[in-house]
mmCIF file of C-alpha atoms in Angstrom:
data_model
loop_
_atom_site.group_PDB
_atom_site.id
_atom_site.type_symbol
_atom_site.label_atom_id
_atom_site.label_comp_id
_atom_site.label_asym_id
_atom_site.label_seq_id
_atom_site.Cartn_x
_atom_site.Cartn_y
_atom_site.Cartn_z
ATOM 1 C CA UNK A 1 0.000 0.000 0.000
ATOM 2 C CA UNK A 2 1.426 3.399 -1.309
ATOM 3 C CA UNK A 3 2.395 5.963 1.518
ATOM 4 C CA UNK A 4 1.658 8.719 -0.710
ATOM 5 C CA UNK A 5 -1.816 7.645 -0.990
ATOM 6 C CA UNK A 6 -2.227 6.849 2.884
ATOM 7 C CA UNK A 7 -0.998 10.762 2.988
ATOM 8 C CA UNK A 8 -3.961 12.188 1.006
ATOM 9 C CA UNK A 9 -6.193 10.614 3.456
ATOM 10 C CA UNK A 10 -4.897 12.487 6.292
ATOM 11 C CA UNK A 11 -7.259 15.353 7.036
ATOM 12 C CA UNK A 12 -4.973 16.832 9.749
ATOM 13 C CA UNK A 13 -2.476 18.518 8.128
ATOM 14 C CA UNK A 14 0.379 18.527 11.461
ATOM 15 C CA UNK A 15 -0.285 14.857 11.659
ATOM 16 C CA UNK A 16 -0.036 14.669 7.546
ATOM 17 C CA UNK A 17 3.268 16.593 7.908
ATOM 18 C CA UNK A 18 4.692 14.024 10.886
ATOM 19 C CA UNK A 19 3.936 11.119 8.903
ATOM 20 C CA UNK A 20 5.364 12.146 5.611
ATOM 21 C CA UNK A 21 8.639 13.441 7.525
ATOM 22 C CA UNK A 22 8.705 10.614 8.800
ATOM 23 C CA UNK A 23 8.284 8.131 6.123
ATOM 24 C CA UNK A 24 11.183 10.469 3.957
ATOM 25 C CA UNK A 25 13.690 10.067 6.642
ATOM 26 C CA UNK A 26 13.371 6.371 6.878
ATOM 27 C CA UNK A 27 12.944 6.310 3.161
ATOM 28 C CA UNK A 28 9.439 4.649 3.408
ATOM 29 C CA UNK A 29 7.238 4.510 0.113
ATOM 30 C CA UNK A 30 4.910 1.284 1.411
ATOM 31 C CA UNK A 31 3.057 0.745 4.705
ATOM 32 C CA UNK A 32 4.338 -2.490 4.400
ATOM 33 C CA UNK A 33 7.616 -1.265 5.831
ATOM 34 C CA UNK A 34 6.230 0.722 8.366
ATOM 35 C CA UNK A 35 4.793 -2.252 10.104
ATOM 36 C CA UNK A 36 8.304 -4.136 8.994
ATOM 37 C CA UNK A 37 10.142 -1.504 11.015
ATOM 38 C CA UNK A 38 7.742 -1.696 14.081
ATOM 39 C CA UNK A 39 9.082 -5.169 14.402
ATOM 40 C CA UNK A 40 12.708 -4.511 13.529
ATOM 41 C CA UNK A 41 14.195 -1.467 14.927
ATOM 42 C CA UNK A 42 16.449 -1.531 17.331
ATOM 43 C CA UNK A 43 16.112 2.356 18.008
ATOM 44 C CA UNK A 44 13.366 2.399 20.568
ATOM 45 C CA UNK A 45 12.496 6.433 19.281
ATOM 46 C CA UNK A 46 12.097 4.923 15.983
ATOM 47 C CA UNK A 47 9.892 2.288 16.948
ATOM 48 C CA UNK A 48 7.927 4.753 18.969
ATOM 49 C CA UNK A 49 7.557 7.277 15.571
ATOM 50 C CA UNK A 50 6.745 4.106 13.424
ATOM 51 C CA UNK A 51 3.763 3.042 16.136
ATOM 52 C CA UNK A 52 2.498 6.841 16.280
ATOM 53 C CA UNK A 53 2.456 6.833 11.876
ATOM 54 C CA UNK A 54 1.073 3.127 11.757
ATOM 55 C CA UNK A 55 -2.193 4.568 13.376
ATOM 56 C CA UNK A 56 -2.316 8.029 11.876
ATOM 57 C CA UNK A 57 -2.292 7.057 8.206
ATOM 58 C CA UNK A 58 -5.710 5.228 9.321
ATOM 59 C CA UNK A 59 -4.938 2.384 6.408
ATOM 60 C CA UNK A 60 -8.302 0.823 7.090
ATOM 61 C CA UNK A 61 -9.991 -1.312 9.766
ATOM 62 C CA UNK A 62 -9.139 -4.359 7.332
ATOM 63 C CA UNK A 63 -5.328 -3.558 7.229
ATOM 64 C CA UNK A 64 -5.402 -3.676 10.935
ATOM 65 C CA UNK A 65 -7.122 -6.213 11.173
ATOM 66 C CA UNK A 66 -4.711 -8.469 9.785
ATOM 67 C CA UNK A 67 -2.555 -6.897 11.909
ATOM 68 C CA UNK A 68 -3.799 -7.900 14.510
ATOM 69 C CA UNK A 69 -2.166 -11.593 13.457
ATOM 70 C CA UNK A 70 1.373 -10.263 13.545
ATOM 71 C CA UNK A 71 4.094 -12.205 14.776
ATOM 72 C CA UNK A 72 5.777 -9.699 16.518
ATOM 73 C CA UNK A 73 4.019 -8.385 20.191
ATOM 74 C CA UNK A 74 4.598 -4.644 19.064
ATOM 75 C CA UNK A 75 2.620 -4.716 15.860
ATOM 76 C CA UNK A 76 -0.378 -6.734 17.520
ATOM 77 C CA UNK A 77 -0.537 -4.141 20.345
ATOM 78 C CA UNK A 78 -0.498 -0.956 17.759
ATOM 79 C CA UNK A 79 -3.537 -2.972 15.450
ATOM 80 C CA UNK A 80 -5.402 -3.561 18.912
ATOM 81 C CA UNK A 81 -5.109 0.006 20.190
ATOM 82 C CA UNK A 82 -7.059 1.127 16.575
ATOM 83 C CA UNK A 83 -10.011 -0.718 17.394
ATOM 84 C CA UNK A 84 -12.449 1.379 19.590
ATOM 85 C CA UNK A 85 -16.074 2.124 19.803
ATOM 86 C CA UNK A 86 -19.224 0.423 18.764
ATOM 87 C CA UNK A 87 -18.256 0.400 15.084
ATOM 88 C CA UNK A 88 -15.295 -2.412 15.716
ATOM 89 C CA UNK A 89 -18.013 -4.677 17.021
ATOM 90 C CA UNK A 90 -17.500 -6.335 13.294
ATOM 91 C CA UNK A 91 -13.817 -7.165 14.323
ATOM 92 C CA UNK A 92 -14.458 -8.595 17.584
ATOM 93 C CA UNK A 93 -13.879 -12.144 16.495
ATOM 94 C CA UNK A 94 -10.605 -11.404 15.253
ATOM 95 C CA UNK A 95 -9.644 -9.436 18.695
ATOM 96 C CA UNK A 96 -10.555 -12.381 20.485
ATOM 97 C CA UNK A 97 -7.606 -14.433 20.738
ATOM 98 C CA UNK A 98 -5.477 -11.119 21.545
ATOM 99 C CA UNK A 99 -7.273 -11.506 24.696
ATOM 100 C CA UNK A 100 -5.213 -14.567 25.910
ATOM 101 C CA UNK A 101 -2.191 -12.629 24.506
ATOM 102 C CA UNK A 102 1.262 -13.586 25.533
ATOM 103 C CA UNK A 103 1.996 -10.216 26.191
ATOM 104 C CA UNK A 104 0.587 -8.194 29.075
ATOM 105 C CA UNK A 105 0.314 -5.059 26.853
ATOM 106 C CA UNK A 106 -1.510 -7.025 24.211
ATOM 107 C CA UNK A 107 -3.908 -7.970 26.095
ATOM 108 C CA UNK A 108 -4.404 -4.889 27.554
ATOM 109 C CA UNK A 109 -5.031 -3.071 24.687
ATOM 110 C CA UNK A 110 -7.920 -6.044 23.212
ATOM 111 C CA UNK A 111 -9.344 -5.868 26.949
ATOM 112 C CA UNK A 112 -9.781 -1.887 26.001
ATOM 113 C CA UNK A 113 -11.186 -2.449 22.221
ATOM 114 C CA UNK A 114 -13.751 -5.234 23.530
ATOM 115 C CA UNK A 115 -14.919 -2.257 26.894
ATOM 116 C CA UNK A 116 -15.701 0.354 24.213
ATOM 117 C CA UNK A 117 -18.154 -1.875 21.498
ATOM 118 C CA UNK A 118 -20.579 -1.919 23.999
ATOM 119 C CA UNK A 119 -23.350 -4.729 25.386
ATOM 120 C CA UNK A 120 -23.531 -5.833 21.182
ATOM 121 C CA UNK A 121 -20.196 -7.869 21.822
ATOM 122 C CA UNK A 122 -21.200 -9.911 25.131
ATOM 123 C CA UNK A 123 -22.532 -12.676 22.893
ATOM 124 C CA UNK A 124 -19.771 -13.723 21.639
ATOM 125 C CA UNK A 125 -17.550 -13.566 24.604
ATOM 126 C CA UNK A 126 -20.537 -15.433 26.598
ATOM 127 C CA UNK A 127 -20.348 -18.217 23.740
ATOM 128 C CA UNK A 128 -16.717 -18.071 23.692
ATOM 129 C CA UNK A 129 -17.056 -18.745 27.283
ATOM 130 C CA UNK A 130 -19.133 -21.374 26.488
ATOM 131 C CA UNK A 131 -17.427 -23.479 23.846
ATOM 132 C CA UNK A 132 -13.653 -21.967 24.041
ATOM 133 C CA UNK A 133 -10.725 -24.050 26.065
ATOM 134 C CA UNK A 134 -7.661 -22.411 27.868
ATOM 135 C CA UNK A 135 -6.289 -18.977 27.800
ATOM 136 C CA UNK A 136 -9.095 -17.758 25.258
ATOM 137 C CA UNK A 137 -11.973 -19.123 27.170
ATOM 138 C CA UNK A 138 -10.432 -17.328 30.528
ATOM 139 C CA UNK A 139 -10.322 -14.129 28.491
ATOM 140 C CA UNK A 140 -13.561 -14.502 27.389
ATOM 141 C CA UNK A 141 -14.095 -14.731 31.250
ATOM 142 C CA UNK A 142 -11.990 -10.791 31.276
ATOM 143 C CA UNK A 143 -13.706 -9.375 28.614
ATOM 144 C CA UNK A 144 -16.892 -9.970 29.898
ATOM 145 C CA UNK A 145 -16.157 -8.161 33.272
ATOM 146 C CA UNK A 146 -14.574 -4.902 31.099
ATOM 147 C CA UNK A 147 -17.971 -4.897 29.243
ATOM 148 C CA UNK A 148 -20.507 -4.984 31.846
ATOM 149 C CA UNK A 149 -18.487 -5.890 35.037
ATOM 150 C CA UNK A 150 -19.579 -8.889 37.290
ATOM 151 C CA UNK A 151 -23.140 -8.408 36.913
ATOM 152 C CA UNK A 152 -23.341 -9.765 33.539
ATOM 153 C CA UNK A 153 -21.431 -13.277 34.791
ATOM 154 C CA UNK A 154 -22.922 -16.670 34.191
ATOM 155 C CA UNK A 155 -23.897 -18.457 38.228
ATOM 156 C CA UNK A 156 -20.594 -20.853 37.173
ATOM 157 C CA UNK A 157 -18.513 -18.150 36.520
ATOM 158 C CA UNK A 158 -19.504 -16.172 39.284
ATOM 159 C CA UNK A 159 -18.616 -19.528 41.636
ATOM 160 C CA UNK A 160 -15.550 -19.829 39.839
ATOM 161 C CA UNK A 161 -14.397 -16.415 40.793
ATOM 162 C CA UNK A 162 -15.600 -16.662 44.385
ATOM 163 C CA UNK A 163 -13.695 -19.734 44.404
ATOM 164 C CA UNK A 164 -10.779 -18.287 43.400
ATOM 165 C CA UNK A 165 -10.463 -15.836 45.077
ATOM 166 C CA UNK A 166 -11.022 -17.011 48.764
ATOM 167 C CA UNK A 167 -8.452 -19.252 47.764
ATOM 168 C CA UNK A 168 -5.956 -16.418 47.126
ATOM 169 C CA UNK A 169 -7.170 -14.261 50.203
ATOM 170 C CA UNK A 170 -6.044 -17.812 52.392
ATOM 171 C CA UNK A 171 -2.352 -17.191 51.170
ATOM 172 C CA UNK A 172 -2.283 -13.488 50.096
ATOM 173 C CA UNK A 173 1.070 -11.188 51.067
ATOM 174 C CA UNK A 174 -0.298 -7.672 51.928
ATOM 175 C CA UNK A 175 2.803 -6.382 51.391
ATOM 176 C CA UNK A 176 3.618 -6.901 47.824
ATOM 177 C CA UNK A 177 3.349 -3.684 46.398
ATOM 178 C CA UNK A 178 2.493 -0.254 47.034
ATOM 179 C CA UNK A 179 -1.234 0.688 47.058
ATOM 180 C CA UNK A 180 -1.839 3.682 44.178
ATOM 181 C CA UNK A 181 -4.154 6.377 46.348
ATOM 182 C CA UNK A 182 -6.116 8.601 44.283
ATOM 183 C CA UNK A 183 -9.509 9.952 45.915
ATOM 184 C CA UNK A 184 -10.979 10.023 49.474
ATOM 185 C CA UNK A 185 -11.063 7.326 52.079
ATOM 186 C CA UNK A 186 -12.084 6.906 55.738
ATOM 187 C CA UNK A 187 -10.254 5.368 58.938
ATOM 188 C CA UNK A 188 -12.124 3.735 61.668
ATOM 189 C CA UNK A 189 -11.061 3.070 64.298
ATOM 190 C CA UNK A 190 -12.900 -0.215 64.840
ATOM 191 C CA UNK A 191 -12.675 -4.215 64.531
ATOM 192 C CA UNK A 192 -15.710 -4.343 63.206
ATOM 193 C CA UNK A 193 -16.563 -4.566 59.918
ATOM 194 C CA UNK A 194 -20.055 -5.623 59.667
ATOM 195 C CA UNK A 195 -20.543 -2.538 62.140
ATOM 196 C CA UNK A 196 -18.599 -0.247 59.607
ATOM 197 C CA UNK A 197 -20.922 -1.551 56.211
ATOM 198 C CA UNK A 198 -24.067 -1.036 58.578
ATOM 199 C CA UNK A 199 -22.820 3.053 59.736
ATOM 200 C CA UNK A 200 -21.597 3.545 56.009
ATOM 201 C CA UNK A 201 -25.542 2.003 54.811
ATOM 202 C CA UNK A 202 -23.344 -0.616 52.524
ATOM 203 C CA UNK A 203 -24.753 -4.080 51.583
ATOM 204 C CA UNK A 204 -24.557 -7.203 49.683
ATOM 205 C CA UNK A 205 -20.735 -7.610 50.762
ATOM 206 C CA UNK A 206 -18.317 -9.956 48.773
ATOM 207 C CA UNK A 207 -14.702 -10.840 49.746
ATOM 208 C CA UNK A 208 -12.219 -9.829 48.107
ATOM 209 C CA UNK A 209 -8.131 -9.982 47.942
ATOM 210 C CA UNK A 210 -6.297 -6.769 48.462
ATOM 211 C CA UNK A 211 -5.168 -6.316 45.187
ATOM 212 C CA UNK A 212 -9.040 -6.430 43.869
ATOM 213 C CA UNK A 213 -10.565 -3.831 46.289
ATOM 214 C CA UNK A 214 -7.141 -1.297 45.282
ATOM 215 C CA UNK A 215 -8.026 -1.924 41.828
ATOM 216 C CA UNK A 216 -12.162 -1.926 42.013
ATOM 217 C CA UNK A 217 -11.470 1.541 43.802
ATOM 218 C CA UNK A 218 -9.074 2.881 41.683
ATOM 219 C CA UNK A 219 -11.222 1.633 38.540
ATOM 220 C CA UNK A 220 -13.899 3.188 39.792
ATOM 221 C CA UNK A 221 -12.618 6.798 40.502
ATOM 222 C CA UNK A 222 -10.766 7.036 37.245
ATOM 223 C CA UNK A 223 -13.173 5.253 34.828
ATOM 224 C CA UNK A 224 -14.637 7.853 32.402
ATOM 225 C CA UNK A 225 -18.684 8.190 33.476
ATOM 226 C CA UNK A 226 -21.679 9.819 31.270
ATOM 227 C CA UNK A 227 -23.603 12.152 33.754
ATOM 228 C CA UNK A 228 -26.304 9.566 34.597
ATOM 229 C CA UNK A 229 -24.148 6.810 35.040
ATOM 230 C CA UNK A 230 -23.229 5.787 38.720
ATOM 231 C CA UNK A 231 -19.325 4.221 39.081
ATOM 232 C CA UNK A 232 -17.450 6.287 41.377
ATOM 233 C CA UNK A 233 -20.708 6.222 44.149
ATOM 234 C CA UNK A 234 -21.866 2.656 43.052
ATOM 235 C CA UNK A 235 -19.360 -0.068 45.342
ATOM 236 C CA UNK A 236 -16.798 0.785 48.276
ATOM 237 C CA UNK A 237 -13.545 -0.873 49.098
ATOM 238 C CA UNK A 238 -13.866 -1.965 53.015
ATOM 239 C CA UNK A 239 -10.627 -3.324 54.392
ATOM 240 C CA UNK A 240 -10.542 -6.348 57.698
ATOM 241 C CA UNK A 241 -9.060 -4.944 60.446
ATOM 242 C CA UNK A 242 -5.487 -3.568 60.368
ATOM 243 C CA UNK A 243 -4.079 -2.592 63.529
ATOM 244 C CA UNK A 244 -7.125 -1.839 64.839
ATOM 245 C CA UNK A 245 -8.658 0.277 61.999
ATOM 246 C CA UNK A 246 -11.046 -0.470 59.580
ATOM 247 C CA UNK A 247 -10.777 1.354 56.085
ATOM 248 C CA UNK A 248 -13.523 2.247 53.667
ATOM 249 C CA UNK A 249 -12.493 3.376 50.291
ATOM 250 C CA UNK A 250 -14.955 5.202 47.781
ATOM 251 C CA UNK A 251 -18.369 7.208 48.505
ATOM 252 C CA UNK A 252 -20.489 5.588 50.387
ATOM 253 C CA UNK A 253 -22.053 9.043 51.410
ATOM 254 C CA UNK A 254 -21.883 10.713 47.142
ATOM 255 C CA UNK A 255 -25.091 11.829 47.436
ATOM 256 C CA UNK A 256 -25.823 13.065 50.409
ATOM 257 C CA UNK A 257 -26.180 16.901 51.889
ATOM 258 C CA UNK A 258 -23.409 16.118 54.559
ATOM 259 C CA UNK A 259 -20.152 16.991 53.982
ATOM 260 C CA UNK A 260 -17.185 15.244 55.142
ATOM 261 C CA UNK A 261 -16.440 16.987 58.576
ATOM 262 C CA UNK A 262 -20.100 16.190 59.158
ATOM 263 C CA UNK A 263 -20.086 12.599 58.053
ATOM 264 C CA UNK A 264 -16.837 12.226 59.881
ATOM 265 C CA UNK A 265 -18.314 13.688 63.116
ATOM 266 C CA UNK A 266 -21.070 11.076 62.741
ATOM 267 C CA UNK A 267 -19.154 8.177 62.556
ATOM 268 C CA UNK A 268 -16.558 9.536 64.964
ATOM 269 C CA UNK A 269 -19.715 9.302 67.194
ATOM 270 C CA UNK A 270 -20.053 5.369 66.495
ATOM 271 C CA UNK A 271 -16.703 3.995 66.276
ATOM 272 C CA UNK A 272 -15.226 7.063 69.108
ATOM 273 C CA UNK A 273 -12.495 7.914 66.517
ATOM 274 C CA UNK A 274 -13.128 8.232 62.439
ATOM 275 C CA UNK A 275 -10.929 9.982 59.837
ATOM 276 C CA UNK A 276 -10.932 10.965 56.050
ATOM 277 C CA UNK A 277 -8.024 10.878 53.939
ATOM 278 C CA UNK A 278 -7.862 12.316 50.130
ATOM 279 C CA UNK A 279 -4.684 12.244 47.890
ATOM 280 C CA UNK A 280 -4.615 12.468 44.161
ATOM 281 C CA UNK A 281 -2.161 11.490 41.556
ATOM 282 C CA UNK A 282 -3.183 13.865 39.073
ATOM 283 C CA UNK A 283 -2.042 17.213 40.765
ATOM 284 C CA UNK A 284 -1.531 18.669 44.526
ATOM 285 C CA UNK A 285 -4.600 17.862 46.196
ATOM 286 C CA UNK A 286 -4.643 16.033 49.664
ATOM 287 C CA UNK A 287 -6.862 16.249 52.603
ATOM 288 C CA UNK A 288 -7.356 15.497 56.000
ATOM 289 C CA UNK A 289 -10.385 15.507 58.348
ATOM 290 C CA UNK A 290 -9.639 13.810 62.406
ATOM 291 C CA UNK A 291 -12.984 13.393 64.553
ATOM 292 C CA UNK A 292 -13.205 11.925 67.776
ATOM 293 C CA UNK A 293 -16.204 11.666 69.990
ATOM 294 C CA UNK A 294 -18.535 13.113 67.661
ATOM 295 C CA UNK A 295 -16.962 16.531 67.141
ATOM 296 C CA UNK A 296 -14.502 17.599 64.029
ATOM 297 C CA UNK A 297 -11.133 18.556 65.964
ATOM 298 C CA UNK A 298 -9.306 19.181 62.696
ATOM 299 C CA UNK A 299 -10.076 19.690 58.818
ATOM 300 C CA UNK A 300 -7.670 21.015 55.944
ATOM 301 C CA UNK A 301 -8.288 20.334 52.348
ATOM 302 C CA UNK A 302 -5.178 21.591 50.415
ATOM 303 C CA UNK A 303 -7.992 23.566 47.567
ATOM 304 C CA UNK A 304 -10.128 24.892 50.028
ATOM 305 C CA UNK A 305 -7.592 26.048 52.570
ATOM 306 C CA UNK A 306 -9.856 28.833 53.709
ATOM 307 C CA UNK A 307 -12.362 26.516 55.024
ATOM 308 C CA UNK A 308 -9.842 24.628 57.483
ATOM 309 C CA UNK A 309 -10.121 24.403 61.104
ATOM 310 C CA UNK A 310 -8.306 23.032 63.997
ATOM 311 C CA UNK A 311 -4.783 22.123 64.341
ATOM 312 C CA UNK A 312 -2.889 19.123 64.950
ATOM 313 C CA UNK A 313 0.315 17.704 66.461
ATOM 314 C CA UNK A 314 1.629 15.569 63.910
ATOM 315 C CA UNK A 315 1.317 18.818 61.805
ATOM 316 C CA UNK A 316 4.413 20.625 63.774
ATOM 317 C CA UNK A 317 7.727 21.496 61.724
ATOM 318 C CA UNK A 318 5.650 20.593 58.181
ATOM 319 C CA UNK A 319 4.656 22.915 55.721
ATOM 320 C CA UNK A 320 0.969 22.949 54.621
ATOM 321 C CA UNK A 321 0.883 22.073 50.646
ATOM 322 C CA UNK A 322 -0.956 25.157 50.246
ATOM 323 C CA UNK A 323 1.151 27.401 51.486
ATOM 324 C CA UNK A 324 3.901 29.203 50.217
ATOM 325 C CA UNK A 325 5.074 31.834 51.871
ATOM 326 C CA UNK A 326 8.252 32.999 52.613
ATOM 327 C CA UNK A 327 8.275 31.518 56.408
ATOM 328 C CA UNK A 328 7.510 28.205 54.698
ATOM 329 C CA UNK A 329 10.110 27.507 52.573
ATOM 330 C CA UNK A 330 12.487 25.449 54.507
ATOM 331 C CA UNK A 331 9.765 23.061 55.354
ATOM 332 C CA UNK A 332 8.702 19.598 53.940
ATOM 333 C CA UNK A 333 5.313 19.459 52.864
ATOM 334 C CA UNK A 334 2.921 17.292 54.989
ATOM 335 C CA UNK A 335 0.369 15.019 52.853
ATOM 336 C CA UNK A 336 -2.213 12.991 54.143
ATOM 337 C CA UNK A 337 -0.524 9.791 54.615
ATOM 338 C CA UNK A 338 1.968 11.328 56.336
ATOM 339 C CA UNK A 339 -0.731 12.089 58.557
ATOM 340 C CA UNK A 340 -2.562 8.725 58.475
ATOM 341 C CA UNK A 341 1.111 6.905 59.202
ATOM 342 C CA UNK A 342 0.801 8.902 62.452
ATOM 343 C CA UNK A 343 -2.559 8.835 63.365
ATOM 344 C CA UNK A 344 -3.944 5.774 62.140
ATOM 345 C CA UNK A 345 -2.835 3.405 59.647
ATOM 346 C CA UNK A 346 -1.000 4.541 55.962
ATOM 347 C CA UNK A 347 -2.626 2.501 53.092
ATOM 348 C CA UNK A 348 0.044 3.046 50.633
ATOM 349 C CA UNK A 349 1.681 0.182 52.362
ATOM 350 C CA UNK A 350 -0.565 -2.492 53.628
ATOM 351 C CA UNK A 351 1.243 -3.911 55.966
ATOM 352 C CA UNK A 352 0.955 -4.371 59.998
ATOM 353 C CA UNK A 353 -1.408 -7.144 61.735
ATOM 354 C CA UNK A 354 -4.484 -7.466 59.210
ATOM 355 C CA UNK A 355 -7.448 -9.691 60.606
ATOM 356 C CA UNK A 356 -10.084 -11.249 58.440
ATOM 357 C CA UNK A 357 -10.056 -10.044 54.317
ATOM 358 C CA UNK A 358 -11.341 -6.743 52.671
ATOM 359 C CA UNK A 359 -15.013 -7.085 50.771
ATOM 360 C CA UNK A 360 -16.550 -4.617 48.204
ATOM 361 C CA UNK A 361 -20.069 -3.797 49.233
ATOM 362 C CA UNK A 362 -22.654 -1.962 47.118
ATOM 363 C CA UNK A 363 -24.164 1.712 47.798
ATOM 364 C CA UNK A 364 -27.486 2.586 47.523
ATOM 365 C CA UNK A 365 -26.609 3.496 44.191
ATOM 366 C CA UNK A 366 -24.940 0.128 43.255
ATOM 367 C CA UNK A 367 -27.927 -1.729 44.633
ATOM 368 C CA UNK A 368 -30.169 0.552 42.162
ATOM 369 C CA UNK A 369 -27.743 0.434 38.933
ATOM 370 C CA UNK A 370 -25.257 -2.542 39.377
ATOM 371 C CA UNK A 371 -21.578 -2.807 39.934
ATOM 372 C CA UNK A 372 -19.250 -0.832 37.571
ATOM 373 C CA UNK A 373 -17.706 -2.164 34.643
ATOM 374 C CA UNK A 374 -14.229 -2.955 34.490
ATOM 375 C CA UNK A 375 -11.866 -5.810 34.520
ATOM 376 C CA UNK A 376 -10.036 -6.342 38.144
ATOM 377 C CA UNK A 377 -6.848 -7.564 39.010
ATOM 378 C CA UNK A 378 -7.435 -10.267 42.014
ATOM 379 C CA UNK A 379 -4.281 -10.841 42.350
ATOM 380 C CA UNK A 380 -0.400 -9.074 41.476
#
C-alpha cells in the first residue's frame, strides 16, 4: 500500500506533515515497511515514531485487522489500540484471541477495544465462554467483566471467581506492592466490619483480595462516566481490620447533603475515633479531616484552605501544601498519609497485623444500577 496515498487521506495537516517526515527520513514509500520496522528497529524512538504513523495514516480497519495476526508483540498491540467504539463490534472475532495474549500489553489493549463496542459484543464472549478451552476461554471470562463488570457473569462463573479468590485471600502477602491512592477514604477506628458496612448504609458484601478492592477503587474513581451513570458512588472498598482500623475506600455518602467533617463527626460518634483521607495522583490535592467523639477537631483540604479548622500535632515542623510563603520555605510538605502513618494506619503500604479479608459492598446506588464495569486484578 502506497504511503503517498495513505498521505492524502490524512485530514490533519500537522499529523499529515509528521507522517510524511517521517516516512522520507526512513525512506518509506509502502506501509508495508512501516509495520516491517515496528518489528525490527532496534532504536526504541524509531519504533515509537513508526507506532504513532502506523495509526495516523488510518490504512483501514481491514489492514489492521490483519494486523492484529502479527508475529511480533509490538505490531499486535499498535492494530489492537485502533479498534475502539461500537463500530469495531465487526472485528471482535478477530480481537478475540489477543485476549489470551502472551503479552501483558496485548492484552491490555484487546481488553480496552472489547470495553468500548458496547453490550452488542457480550454474545460472543458469553459463547466463547461457552465453547472456548484455555487462555481464550479465561479471556472470554476478562472481557466480559470490562464490558458490563460482574453483573453480567454466568452463576458458574460467578462460583468460579468466588472460588478463586477465597483461595488467594487464604495465602495473600499484603505487602507486595504499594497501594496507588487517588480519591478520598475513611479510617475507623474499629474491629468491626459488619458494624462499619451497617454506619456507612453498605450491603450485599463480597470478599475480596487486596489487590481487587485497590483496583475496584481505583477503577472506579478514574473510569470515564456519562452524567447519569453511577461508578465512582456505586461499590466501596472496606478493608478487615489492620491494627485496629477499619478502612472504607470510595463514597459511600456521594449523594448526600453532609459533607465530610459532618459525616466524619457522625461516625466519629459510632466507632469514638473516624478519619478521612484524600490524595490524588493527578495534581496537589490532599486532605485530611480527624474526629473523635462526635466533634470535628481538625479539617484542611489543600484547595479549600480557607475553610480549614483546627490544628494538629503531627502537623508541627511541616509545611501545609498550600502554602507558600516565605516563612515556609524550609519546610517539607505534609500530605495525608503522612498524617494517616501517624494517626492511624497509611494505606500506601498495607502492611501491619491485618485480621479477616477486605469485601466490596454496594451503595445505595450500586444496589439501584449494578456494579461498575471494568476488569479487576485479584491478584499481582
Amino acid at each position: 500500500m502506497e504511503i503517498r496515498a495513505l498521505l492524502d487521506r490524512v485530514d490533519d495537516d500537522r499529523f499529515r506533515r509528521e507522517a510524511e517526515n517521517f516516512a522520507a527520513g526512513q525512506g518509506i514509500t509502502a506501509f508495508e515497511q512501516i509495520v516491517d520496522l515496528m518489528a525490527t528497529a532496534e532504536d526504541g524512538e524509531v519504533v515509537r515514531q513508526a507506532c504513532r504513523v502506523f495509526s495516523l495514516l488510518k490504512a483501514g480497519d481491514e489492514v489492521y485487522a490483519e494486523a492484529l495476526g502479527h508475529p511480533h508483540e509490538t505490531v499486535r498491540r499498535e492494530a489492537a489500540s485502533t479498534f475502539r467504539g461500537e463500530h469495531a463490534l465487526v472485528h471482535a472475532r478477530a480481537l478475540l484471541p489477543l485476549l489470551a495474549d502472551e503479552n501483558f500489553q496485548v492484552r491490555q489493549e484487546a481488553l480496552w477495544a472489547f470495553g468500548t463496542m458496547g453490550p452488542d459484543v457480550l454474545p460472543l464472549l458469553q459463547e466463547t465462554r461457552r465453547t472456548a478451552r484455555g487462555a481464550v476461554r479465561r479471556g472470554a471470562l476478562a472481557g466480559i467483566a470490562e464490558v458490563a463488570g460482574p453483573d453480567a457473569f454466568s452463576p458458574q462463573d460467578r462460583g468460579v471467581v468466588e472460588r478463586f479468590i477465597r483461595a488467594k485471600i487464604a495465602d495473600e502477602r499484603r505487602d507486595d506492592e504499594e497501594m496507588h491512592l487517588c480519591g478520598g477514604w475513611y479510617a475507623l477506628r474499629t474491629n468491626d466490619q459488619a458494624a462499619v458496612l451497617a454506619a456507612c448504609e453498605v450491603q450485599d458484601p463480597v470478599p475480596v483480595t487486596h489487590v481487587l478492592g485497590a483496583h475496584a477503587w481505583n477503577n472506579d474513581h478514574h473510569a470515564w462516566a456519562k452524567d447519569d451513570e453511577h461508578v465512582e458512588c456505586a461499590r466501596v472498598y472496606v478493608t478487615g481490620a489492620w491494627d485496629g482500623w477499619t478502612l472504607v475506600f470510595g463514597e459511600p455518602f456521594a449523594h448526600g447533603t453532609r459533607s465530610v467533617p459532618e459525616v466524619c463527626a457522625m461516625l466519629s460518634a459510632v466507632f469514638g475515633e473516624a478519619h478521612h483521607y484524600g490524595m490524588s495522583c493527578g495534581d496537589g490535592w490532599t486532605a485530611w479531616c480527624v474526629a473523635r467523639k462526635g466533634e470535628v477537631v481538625r479539617y484542611y483540604d489543600a484547595f479549600e484552605a480557607d475553610d480549614q479548622f483546627g490544628e494538629l500535632a503531627v502537623e508541627d515542623g511541616w509545611g501545609l501544601p498550600h502554602d507558600w510563603s516565605e516563612e515556609n520555605d524550609d519546610l517539607e510538605d505534609i500530605w495525608a498519609t503522612d498524617v494517616a502513618k501517624e494517626l492511624s494506619v497509611d494505606p500506601t503500604c498495607f502492611e501491619g497485623v491485618v485480621e479477616g479479608h477486605g469485601v466490596l459492598a454496594l451503595t445505595q446506588c450500586g444496589r439501584i444500577h449494578g456494579s461498575p464495569k471494568g476488569f479487576l486484578q485479584i491478584v499481582t
